[in-house]
Amino acid sequence: MTTESLKAQADLLRDLHTGELLVLPNVWDATSASIVATAGFPAVATASNAIAGMLGYPDGEGAPWSEMFAAAGRVARSVTVPVTVDAEAGYGMEPRELVDRLLEIGVVGCNLEDTDHRAGGLVDAGKQAAWLASVREAADEAGVPLVVNARVDTFLPPNGVPEGQRIAETVRRGRLYRDAGADCVYPIGVRARADLAELVAGLECPVNGNASDELTLDVLRELGVARVSYGPTFYRSAMAGFENAVKSLLTGSAS
């Protein structure tokens, strides 16, 4: 794709965060991406957990970046809508290398999380904000306004943020990332309506939510969430269906 076409797709993806709730049923390969795009969704998002699983690796940067990006590139080539990828914590790349490699495979957005998968725990928020600012600068220099979804991992149990401090710490981190140039903030793992409402009000920028029994699409719209993603939910559902179908061959219950 040309720089001009990538820029147009990035602009479109960014605009999709300011209107109706952007629903992203995350994909893991070209076939699942085509299904989502053909169904009428205006953008496609990958799930690192699902792609890593498909490739035979654990999530959390357990897979080589080259294999993850090759899979994401096949997703991007299979659809005409904008594609945003879960780039985990950036695989240790310098900002310009990360941006260049994302644009090379034809994607115009990325999730970037603040977990340090090598040392464990959360990255220092100031350091993460500075890194995100450098990613934004690199994207501007490349001529494509990459849409950055800054994931805040304070609600994930391994990161050790006490429950009573999670809202305040998420807002603090999210505002730093927003001010560094992130287009959207993603407080992953929030399950309670009251918590998400407080975060949307406190972050004062587009927020990525996760759907759950309590946080239905209607509730997310009511709360003012900009986008909703599903991570590996549909991948796991597809694999569960395949497992059940295969087992039925052994039990003789398949028609």
JSON list of N, CA, C and O in Angstrom, two decimals, residues 211-246:
[
{"chain": "A", "resi": 211, "resn": "ALA", "atom": "N", "xyz": [-16.51, -6.27, 26.43]},
{"chain": "A", "resi": 211, "resn": "ALA", "atom": "CA", "xyz": [-17.88, -6.69, 26.71]},
{"chain": "A", "resi": 211, "resn": "ALA", "atom": "C", "xyz": [-17.88, -7.82, 27.72]},
{"chain": "A", "resi": 211, "resn": "ALA", "atom": "O", "xyz": [-16.95, -8.63, 27.79]},
{"chain": "A", "resi": 212, "resn": "SER", "atom": "N", "xyz": [-18.91, -7.87, 28.55]},
{"chain": "A", "resi": 212, "resn": "SER", "atom": "CA", "xyz": [-19.08, -8.93, 29.54]},
{"chain": "A", "resi": 212, "resn": "SER", "atom": "C", "xyz": [-20.57, -9.06, 29.83]},
{"chain": "A", "resi": 212, "resn": "SER", "atom": "O", "xyz": [-21.39, -8.35, 29.24]},
{"chain": "A", "resi": 213, "resn": "ASP", "atom": "N", "xyz": [-20.92, -9.95, 30.75]},
{"chain": "A", "resi": 213, "resn": "ASP", "atom": "CA", "xyz": [-22.33, -10.11, 31.10]},
{"chain": "A", "resi": 213, "resn": "ASP", "atom": "C", "xyz": [-22.93, -8.80, 31.59]},
{"chain": "A", "resi": 213, "resn": "ASP", "atom": "O", "xyz": [-24.07, -8.47, 31.29]},
{"chain": "A", "resi": 214, "resn": "GLU", "atom": "N", "xyz": [-22.16, -8.04, 32.37]},
{"chain": "A", "resi": 214, "resn": "GLU", "atom": "CA", "xyz": [-22.64, -6.76, 32.88]},
{"chain": "A", "resi": 214, "resn": "GLU", "atom": "C", "xyz": [-22.44, -5.64, 31.86]},
{"chain": "A", "resi": 214, "resn": "GLU", "atom": "O", "xyz": [-23.29, -4.75, 31.73]},
{"chain": "A", "resi": 215, "resn": "LEU", "atom": "N", "xyz": [-21.34, -5.71, 31.14]},
{"chain": "A", "resi": 215, "resn": "LEU", "atom": "CA", "xyz": [-21.02, -4.65, 30.18]},
{"chain": "A", "resi": 215, "resn": "LEU", "atom": "C", "xyz": [-21.43, -5.08, 28.78]},
{"chain": "A", "resi": 215, "resn": "LEU", "atom": "O", "xyz": [-20.60, -5.42, 27.94]},
{"chain": "A", "resi": 216, "resn": "THR", "atom": "N", "xyz": [-22.72, -5.06, 28.54]},
{"chain": "A", "resi": 216, "resn": "THR", "atom": "CA", "xyz": [-23.24, -5.39, 27.22]},
{"chain": "A", "resi": 216, "resn": "THR", "atom": "C", "xyz": [-22.94, -4.23, 26.26]},
{"chain": "A", "resi": 216, "resn": "THR", "atom": "O", "xyz": [-22.54, -3.14, 26.69]},
{"chain": "A", "resi": 217, "resn": "LEU", "atom": "N", "xyz": [-23.17, -4.46, 24.98]},
{"chain": "A", "resi": 217, "resn": "LEU", "atom": "CA", "xyz": [-22.94, -3.40, 24.01]},
{"chain": "A", "resi": 217, "resn": "LEU", "atom": "C", "xyz": [-23.82, -2.19, 24.31]},
{"chain": "A", "resi": 217, "resn": "LEU", "atom": "O", "xyz": [-23.38, -1.04, 24.18]},
{"chain": "A", "resi": 218, "resn": "ASP", "atom": "N", "xyz": [-25.04, -2.42, 24.72]},
{"chain": "A", "resi": 218, "resn": "ASP", "atom": "CA", "xyz": [-25.92, -1.30, 25.05]},
{"chain": "A", "resi": 218, "resn": "ASP", "atom": "C", "xyz": [-25.38, -0.50, 26.23]},
{"chain": "A", "resi": 218, "resn": "ASP", "atom": "O", "xyz": [-25.42, 0.73, 26.24]},
{"chain": "A", "resi": 219, "resn": "VAL", "atom": "N", "xyz": [-24.87, -1.20, 27.23]},
{"chain": "A", "resi": 219, "resn": "VAL", "atom": "CA", "xyz": [-24.31, -0.51, 28.40]},
{"chain": "A", "resi": 219, "resn": "VAL", "atom": "C", "xyz": [-23.06, 0.26, 28.00]},
{"chain": "A", "resi": 219, "resn": "VAL", "atom": "O", "xyz": [-22.86, 1.41, 28.42]},
{"chain": "A", "resi": 220, "resn": "LEU", "atom": "N", "xyz": [-22.21, -0.34, 27.19]},
{"chain": "A", "resi": 220, "resn": "LEU", "atom": "CA", "xyz": [-20.99, 0.34, 26.75]},
{"chain": "A", "resi": 220, "resn": "LEU", "atom": "C", "xyz": [-21.32, 1.61, 25.98]},
{"chain": "A", "resi": 220, "resn": "LEU", "atom": "O", "xyz": [-20.67, 2.64, 26.15]},
{"chain": "A", "resi": 221, "resn": "ARG", "atom": "N", "xyz": [-22.34, 1.54, 25.14]},
{"chain": "A", "resi": 221, "resn": "ARG", "atom": "CA", "xyz": [-22.77, 2.75, 24.41]},
{"chain": "A", "resi": 221, "resn": "ARG", "atom": "C", "xyz": [-23.26, 3.81, 25.39]},
{"chain": "A", "resi": 221, "resn": "ARG", "atom": "O", "xyz": [-22.93, 5.00, 25.26]},
{"chain": "A", "resi": 222, "resn": "GLU", "atom": "N", "xyz": [-24.02, 3.39, 26.36]},
{"chain": "A", "resi": 222, "resn": "GLU", "atom": "CA", "xyz": [-24.57, 4.32, 27.34]},
{"chain": "A", "resi": 222, "resn": "GLU", "atom": "C", "xyz": [-23.46, 5.00, 28.14]},
{"chain": "A", "resi": 222, "resn": "GLU", "atom": "O", "xyz": [-23.56, 6.19, 28.47]},
{"chain": "A", "resi": 223, "resn": "LEU", "atom": "N", "xyz": [-22.41, 4.27, 28.42]},
{"chain": "A", "resi": 223, "resn": "LEU", "atom": "CA", "xyz": [-21.29, 4.81, 29.20]},
{"chain": "A", "resi": 223, "resn": "LEU", "atom": "C", "xyz": [-20.39, 5.73, 28.38]},
{"chain": "A", "resi": 223, "resn": "LEU", "atom": "O", "xyz": [-19.54, 6.42, 28.95]},
{"chain": "A", "resi": 224, "resn": "GLY", "atom": "N", "xyz": [-20.55, 5.73, 27.07]},
{"chain": "A", "resi": 224, "resn": "GLY", "atom": "CA", "xyz": [-19.72, 6.58, 26.23]},
{"chain": "A", "resi": 224, "resn": "GLY", "atom": "C", "xyz": [-18.40, 5.96, 25.82]},
{"chain": "A", "resi": 224, "resn": "GLY", "atom": "O", "xyz": [-17.46, 6.67, 25.44]},
{"chain": "A", "resi": 225, "resn": "VAL", "atom": "N", "xyz": [-18.31, 4.61, 25.88]},
{"chain": "A", "resi": 225, "resn": "VAL", "atom": "CA", "xyz": [-17.11, 3.92, 25.43]},
{"chain": "A", "resi": 225, "resn": "VAL", "atom": "C", "xyz": [-16.98, 4.09, 23.91]},
{"chain": "A", "resi": 225, "resn": "VAL", "atom": "O", "xyz": [-17.98, 4.08, 23.18]},
{"chain": "A", "resi": 226, "resn": "ALA", "atom": "N", "xyz": [-15.75, 4.27, 23.43]},
{"chain": "A", "resi": 226, "resn": "ALA", "atom": "CA", "xyz": [-15.52, 4.53, 22.01]},
{"chain": "A", "resi": 226, "resn": "ALA", "atom": "C", "xyz": [-15.41, 3.25, 21.20]},
{"chain": "A", "resi": 226, "resn": "ALA", "atom": "O", "xyz": [-15.85, 3.20, 20.03]},
{"chain": "A", "resi": 227, "resn": "ARG", "atom": "N", "xyz": [-14.79, 2.22, 21.78]},
{"chain": "A", "resi": 227, "resn": "ARG", "atom": "CA", "xyz": [-14.62, 0.97, 21.04]},
{"chain": "A", "resi": 227, "resn": "ARG", "atom": "C", "xyz": [-14.64, -0.19, 22.00]},
{"chain": "A", "resi": 227, "resn": "ARG", "atom": "O", "xyz": [-14.34, -0.05, 23.19]},
{"chain": "A", "resi": 228, "resn": "VAL", "atom": "N", "xyz": [-15.02, -1.34, 21.48]},
{"chain": "A", "resi": 228, "resn": "VAL", "atom": "CA", "xyz": [-15.07, -2.55, 22.29]},
{"chain": "A", "resi": 228, "resn": "VAL", "atom": "C", "xyz": [-14.36, -3.65, 21.54]},
{"chain": "A", "resi": 228, "resn": "VAL", "atom": "O", "xyz": [-14.53, -3.81, 20.33]},
{"chain": "A", "resi": 229, "resn": "SER", "atom": "N", "xyz": [-13.53, -4.42, 22.24]},
{"chain": "A", "resi": 229, "resn": "SER", "atom": "CA", "xyz": [-12.82, -5.53, 21.63]},
{"chain": "A", "resi": 229, "resn": "SER", "atom": "C", "xyz": [-13.04, -6.79, 22.46]},
{"chain": "A", "resi": 229, "resn": "SER", "atom": "O", "xyz": [-13.46, -6.73, 23.62]},
{"chain": "A", "resi": 230, "resn": "TYR", "atom": "N", "xyz": [-12.76, -7.92, 21.85]},
{"chain": "A", "resi": 230, "resn": "TYR", "atom": "CA", "xyz": [-13.10, -9.21, 22.46]},
{"chain": "A", "resi": 230, "resn": "TYR", "atom": "C", "xyz": [-11.90, -10.11, 22.70]},
{"chain": "A", "resi": 230, "resn": "TYR", "atom": "O", "xyz": [-12.07, -11.23, 23.18]},
{"chain": "A", "resi": 231, "resn": "GLY", "atom": "N", "xyz": [-10.69, -9.64, 22.36]},
{"chain": "A", "resi": 231, "resn": "GLY", "atom": "CA", "xyz": [-9.51, -10.46, 22.59]},
{"chain": "A", "resi": 231, "resn": "GLY", "atom": "C", "xyz": [-9.64, -11.83, 21.92]},
{"chain": "A", "resi": 231, "resn": "GLY", "atom": "O", "xyz": [-10.11, -11.94, 20.79]},
{"chain": "A", "resi": 232, "resn": "PRO", "atom": "N", "xyz": [-9.28, -12.90, 22.64]},
{"chain": "A", "resi": 232, "resn": "PRO", "atom": "CA", "xyz": [-9.33, -14.23, 22.04]},
{"chain": "A", "resi": 232, "resn": "PRO", "atom": "C", "xyz": [-10.67, -14.93, 22.16]},
{"chain": "A", "resi": 232, "resn": "PRO", "atom": "O", "xyz": [-10.78, -16.13, 21.91]},
{"chain": "A", "resi": 233, "resn": "THR", "atom": "N", "xyz": [-11.73, -14.19, 22.53]},
{"chain": "A", "resi": 233, "resn": "THR", "atom": "CA", "xyz": [-13.03, -14.82, 22.79]},
{"chain": "A", "resi": 233, "resn": "THR", "atom": "C", "xyz": [-13.52, -15.67, 21.62]},
{"chain": "A", "resi": 233, "resn": "THR", "atom": "O", "xyz": [-13.91, -16.84, 21.78]},
{"chain": "A", "resi": 234, "resn": "PHE", "atom": "N", "xyz": [-13.51, -15.11, 20.42]},
{"chain": "A", "resi": 234, "resn": "PHE", "atom": "CA", "xyz": [-14.06, -15.83, 19.27]},
{"chain": "A", "resi": 234, "resn": "PHE", "atom": "C", "xyz": [-13.13, -16.94, 18.79]},
{"chain": "A", "resi": 234, "resn": "PHE", "atom": "O", "xyz": [-13.58, -17.96, 18.27]},
{"chain": "A", "resi": 235, "resn": "TYR", "atom": "N", "xyz": [-11.82, -16.74, 18.96]},
{"chain": "A", "resi": 235, "resn": "TYR", "atom": "CA", "xyz": [-10.87, -17.80, 18.65]},
{"chain": "A", "resi": 235, "resn": "TYR", "atom": "C", "xyz": [-11.13, -19.01, 19.55]},
{"chain": "A", "resi": 235, "resn": "TYR", "atom": "O", "xyz": [-11.19, -20.16, 19.07]},
{"chain": "A", "resi": 236, "resn": "ARG", "atom": "N", "xyz": [-11.30, -18.75, 20.84]},
{"chain": "A", "resi": 236, "resn": "ARG", "atom": "CA", "xyz": [-11.55, -19.85, 21.77]},
{"chain": "A", "resi": 236, "resn": "ARG", "atom": "C", "xyz": [-12.87, -20.54, 21.48]},
{"chain": "A", "resi": 236, "resn": "ARG", "atom": "O", "xyz": [-12.99, -21.76, 21.57]},
{"chain": "A", "resi": 237, "resn": "SER", "atom": "N", "xyz": [-13.86, -19.75, 21.10]},
{"chain": "A", "resi": 237, "resn": "SER", "atom": "CA", "xyz": [-15.16, -20.33, 20.75]},
{"chain": "A", "resi": 237, "resn": "SER", "atom": "C", "xyz": [-15.04, -21.22, 19.52]},
{"chain": "A", "resi": 237, "resn": "SER", "atom": "O", "xyz": [-15.61, -22.32, 19.47]},
{"chain": "A", "resi": 238, "resn": "ALA", "atom": "N", "xyz": [-14.28, -20.74, 18.52]},
{"chain": "A", "resi": 238, "resn": "ALA", "atom": "CA", "xyz": [-14.09, -21.54, 17.31]},
{"chain": "A", "resi": 238, "resn": "ALA", "atom": "C", "xyz": [-13.35, -22.84, 17.61]},
{"chain": "A", "resi": 238, "resn": "ALA", "atom": "O", "xyz": [-13.71, -23.91, 17.11]},
{"chain": "A", "resi": 239, "resn": "MET", "atom": "N", "xyz": [-12.32, -22.76, 18.46]},
{"chain": "A", "resi": 239, "resn": "MET", "atom": "CA", "xyz": [-11.57, -23.95, 18.81]},
{"chain": "A", "resi": 239, "resn": "MET", "atom": "C", "xyz": [-12.41, -24.92, 19.64]},
{"chain": "A", "resi": 239, "resn": "MET", "atom": "O", "xyz": [-12.30, -26.15, 19.50]},
{"chain": "A", "resi": 240, "resn": "ALA", "atom": "N", "xyz": [-13.28, -24.38, 20.50]},
{"chain": "A", "resi": 240, "resn": "ALA", "atom": "CA", "xyz": [-14.15, -25.24, 21.30]},
{"chain": "A", "resi": 240, "resn": "ALA", "atom": "C", "xyz": [-15.14, -25.98, 20.39]},
{"chain": "A", "resi": 240, "resn": "ALA", "atom": "O", "xyz": [-15.42, -27.16, 20.59]},
{"chain": "A", "resi": 241, "resn": "GLY", "atom": "N", "xyz": [-15.66, -25.27, 19.37]},
{"chain": "A", "resi": 241, "resn": "GLY", "atom": "CA", "xyz": [-16.56, -25.92, 18.43]},
{"chain": "A", "resi": 241, "resn": "GLY", "atom": "C", "xyz": [-15.86, -27.03, 17.65]},
{"chain": "A", "resi": 241, "resn": "GLY", "atom": "O", "xyz": [-16.43, -28.10, 17.42]},
{"chain": "A", "resi": 242, "resn": "PHE", "atom": "N", "xyz": [-14.62, -26.76, 17.26]},
{"chain": "A", "resi": 242, "resn": "PHE", "atom": "CA", "xyz": [-13.84, -27.75, 16.54]},
{"chain": "A", "resi": 242, "resn": "PHE", "atom": "C", "xyz": [-13.57, -28.97, 17.43]},
{"chain": "A", "resi": 242, "resn": "PHE", "atom": "O", "xyz": [-13.71, -30.12, 17.00]},
{"chain": "A", "resi": 243, "resn": "GLU", "atom": "N", "xyz": [-13.21, -28.71, 18.69]},
{"chain": "A", "resi": 243, "resn": "GLU", "atom": "CA", "xyz": [-12.94, -29.80, 19.62]},
{"chain": "A", "resi": 243, "resn": "GLU", "atom": "C", "xyz": [-14.18, -30.68, 19.81]},
{"chain": "A", "resi": 243, "resn": "GLU", "atom": "O", "xyz": [-14.10, -31.91, 19.78]},
{"chain": "A", "resi": 244, "resn": "ASN", "atom": "N", "xyz": [-15.32, -30.04, 20.00]},
{"chain": "A", "resi": 244, "resn": "ASN", "atom": "CA", "xyz": [-16.55, -30.81, 20.19]},
{"chain": "A", "resi": 244, "resn": "ASN", "atom": "C", "xyz": [-16.89, -31.64, 18.94]},
{"chain": "A", "resi": 244, "resn": "ASN", "atom": "O", "xyz": [-17.32, -32.78, 19.05]},
{"chain": "A", "resi": 245, "resn": "ALA", "atom": "N", "xyz": [-16.66, -31.04, 17.76]},
{"chain": "A", "resi": 245, "resn": "ALA", "atom": "CA", "xyz": [-16.97, -31.77, 16.54]},
{"chain": "A", "resi": 245, "resn": "ALA", "atom": "C", "xyz": [-16.05, -32.96, 16.36]},
{"chain": "A", "resi": 245, "resn": "ALA", "atom": "O", "xyz": [-16.48, -34.05, 15.94]},
{"chain": "A", "resi": 246, "resn": "VAL", "atom": "N", "xyz": [-14.77, -32.78, 16.69]},
{"chain": "A", "resi": 246, "resn": "VAL", "atom": "CA", "xyz": [-13.82, -33.88, 16.57]},
{"chain": "A", "resi": 246, "resn": "VAL", "atom": "C", "xyz": [-14.14, -34.99, 17.55]},
{"chain": "A", "resi": 246, "resn": "VAL", "atom": "O", "xyz": [-14.12, -36.19, 17.21]}
]
